[in-house]
Amino acid sequence: MECPRCHNTNVNKFYKINNRYYCRNCIRFSRVYIDEYASLHLSKQISHNVYYRLPFELSSMQKKISETLKVNYIHHKNSIVLAVCGSGKTEIVFDTIAYALSQGDKVCFCTPRKEICKELYQRFIEHFQYLDISLIYGGHLEKLDSQ
């Protein structure tokens, strides 16, 4: 048994309700039933030509971190990047975002402040010019079915 969202396989993290199993490992994001895997998997829209444009080149350390983040994503490993403001944290995840979208996954980029959401939205629009991107924050809800 495997969770279609978080890929959990620990049987102790699965519970049954109404004869359907769901994953408790990622319940904070809403309940996902194991038998929903087929419908979640079919809803993927593969975008083979996902690319972004940066007006500058990442430093060698930023490139290394960017590649590590992508490899962690591929292997379903969590990552955290701690760095000061202006150090390029947003830009180093662009390669992972492009990879995820090219695999048909959807991406949600979350921040705790509305003004940062607005700023990042503009940056994503600028760098990922051919993607359908939504901006969602408290009191503002655009379409939910974007990439």
C-alpha positions as a printed Julia matrix, in Angstrom:
147×3 Matrix{Float64}:
   0.0    0.0     0.0
   1.33   3.45   -0.92
  -0.07   6.93   -0.42
  -0.58   8.65   -3.77
   0.39  12.03   -2.29
   3.35  11.51    0.04
   4.34   7.99   -1.07
   4.2    6.72    2.51
   4.41   2.92    2.73
   4.45   2.56    6.54
   1.41   0.38    7.32
   1.16   1.95   10.79
   0.28   5.28    9.13
  -2.76   3.94    7.24
  -6.23   3.94    8.76
  -9.5    2.58    7.52
 -12.84   4.4     7.47
 -15.93   3.23    5.6
 -13.93   0.33    4.15
 -11.4    2.73    2.56
  -7.82   3.26    3.65
  -6.34   6.72    3.97
  -2.91   8.05    4.88
  -2.36   9.7     8.26
   1.17  10.71    7.34
  -0.06  13.65    5.23
  -3.55  14.14    6.72
  -2.78  17.81    7.48
  -3.21  18.47    3.76
  -6.66  16.78    3.78
  -7.58  13.13    3.64
  -6.43  11.2     0.61
  -7.74   7.68    0.1
  -5.47   5.02   -1.27
  -8.01   4.04   -3.92
  -7.9    7.6    -5.28
  -4.47   6.87   -6.72
  -5.79   6.09  -10.19
  -7.77   9.33  -10.43
  -4.89  11.42   -9.1
  -2.48   9.78  -11.49
  -4.74  10.22  -14.52
  -5.18  13.95  -13.82
  -1.51  14.63  -14.52
  -0.86  16.72  -17.58
   2.65  16.16  -18.84
   4.31  19.38  -19.96
   7.45  18.38  -21.8
   8.7   21.87  -22.57
   8.86  23.49  -19.14
  11.66  25.99  -18.9
  12.47  29.22  -17.16
  14.66  32.22  -17.85
  16.98  33.87  -15.36
  18.71  37.15  -16.23
  21.76  35.96  -14.28
  23.67  32.75  -13.66
  23.52  30.9   -10.36
  26.75  30.62   -8.39
  28.46  27.24   -8.18
  27.1   26.68   -4.64
  23.57  27.67   -5.73
  23.81  25.23   -8.66
  24.93  22.46   -6.31
  22.04  23.12   -3.91
  19.6   23.35   -6.82
  20.69  19.93   -8.11
  20.46  18.42   -4.61
  16.91  19.74   -4.24
  15.91  18.2    -7.56
  17.46  14.83   -6.67
  15.69  14.92   -3.28
  12.4   15.65   -5.04
  12.91  12.75   -7.45
  13.54  10.43   -4.5
  10.61  11.84   -2.45
  12.9   13.28    0.23
  12.04  16.44    2.12
  14.43  19.38    1.93
  14.85  22.63    3.77
  16.95  25.57    2.69
  17.95  28.09    5.33
  19.59  31.24    4.02
  19.42  35.01    4.44
  17.1   37.27    2.43
  18.35  37.93   -1.08
  20.55  34.84   -1.24
  18.64  33.27   -4.15
  16.53  30.67   -2.34
  13.64  31.16   -4.75
  15.77  30.85   -7.85
  17.51  27.66   -6.71
  14.16  25.83   -6.63
  13.33  26.79  -10.24
  15.01  23.69  -11.64
  13.02  21.45   -9.27
   9.81  23.27  -10.19
  10.52  22.85  -13.91
  11.27  19.16  -13.4
   8.1   18.56  -11.35
   5.93  20.3   -13.94
   7.57  18.36  -16.76
   6.53  15.17  -14.92
   2.91  16.35  -14.78
   3.0   17.27  -11.1
   1.53  20.49   -9.77
   3.56  22.87   -7.65
   2.5   25.02   -4.72
   4.94  27.6    -3.4
   3.87  28.77    0.06
   4.96  31.7     2.17
   3.51  33.02    5.44
   3.05  36.63    4.26
   0.66  37.98    1.64
   3.09  40.6     0.32
   5.74  37.96   -0.31
   3.13  35.87   -2.17
   2.45  38.82   -4.47
   6.16  39.48   -5.03
   6.96  35.83   -5.77
   3.97  35.56   -8.1
   5.39  38.37  -10.24
   8.79  36.69  -10.28
   7.3   33.34  -11.31
   5.3   35.02  -14.08
   8.45  36.74  -15.31
  10.71  33.67  -15.24
   8.21  30.92  -16.2
   6.55  32.86  -19.01
   4.58  30.06  -20.64
   2.99  28.51  -17.54
  -0.49  28.85  -16.13
   0.22  30.25  -12.63
  -2.31  31.19   -9.94
  -1.96  33.53   -7.0
  -3.84  32.45   -3.89
  -3.72  34.01   -0.42
  -6.13  34.98    2.35
  -8.95  36.99    0.79
  -7.75  36.42   -2.78
  -8.56  33.26   -4.7
  -7.86  32.78   -8.37
  -8.45  29.63  -10.33
  -7.21  26.54   -8.55
  -6.58  24.42  -11.64
  -3.28  25.91  -12.77
   0.13  24.34  -12.95
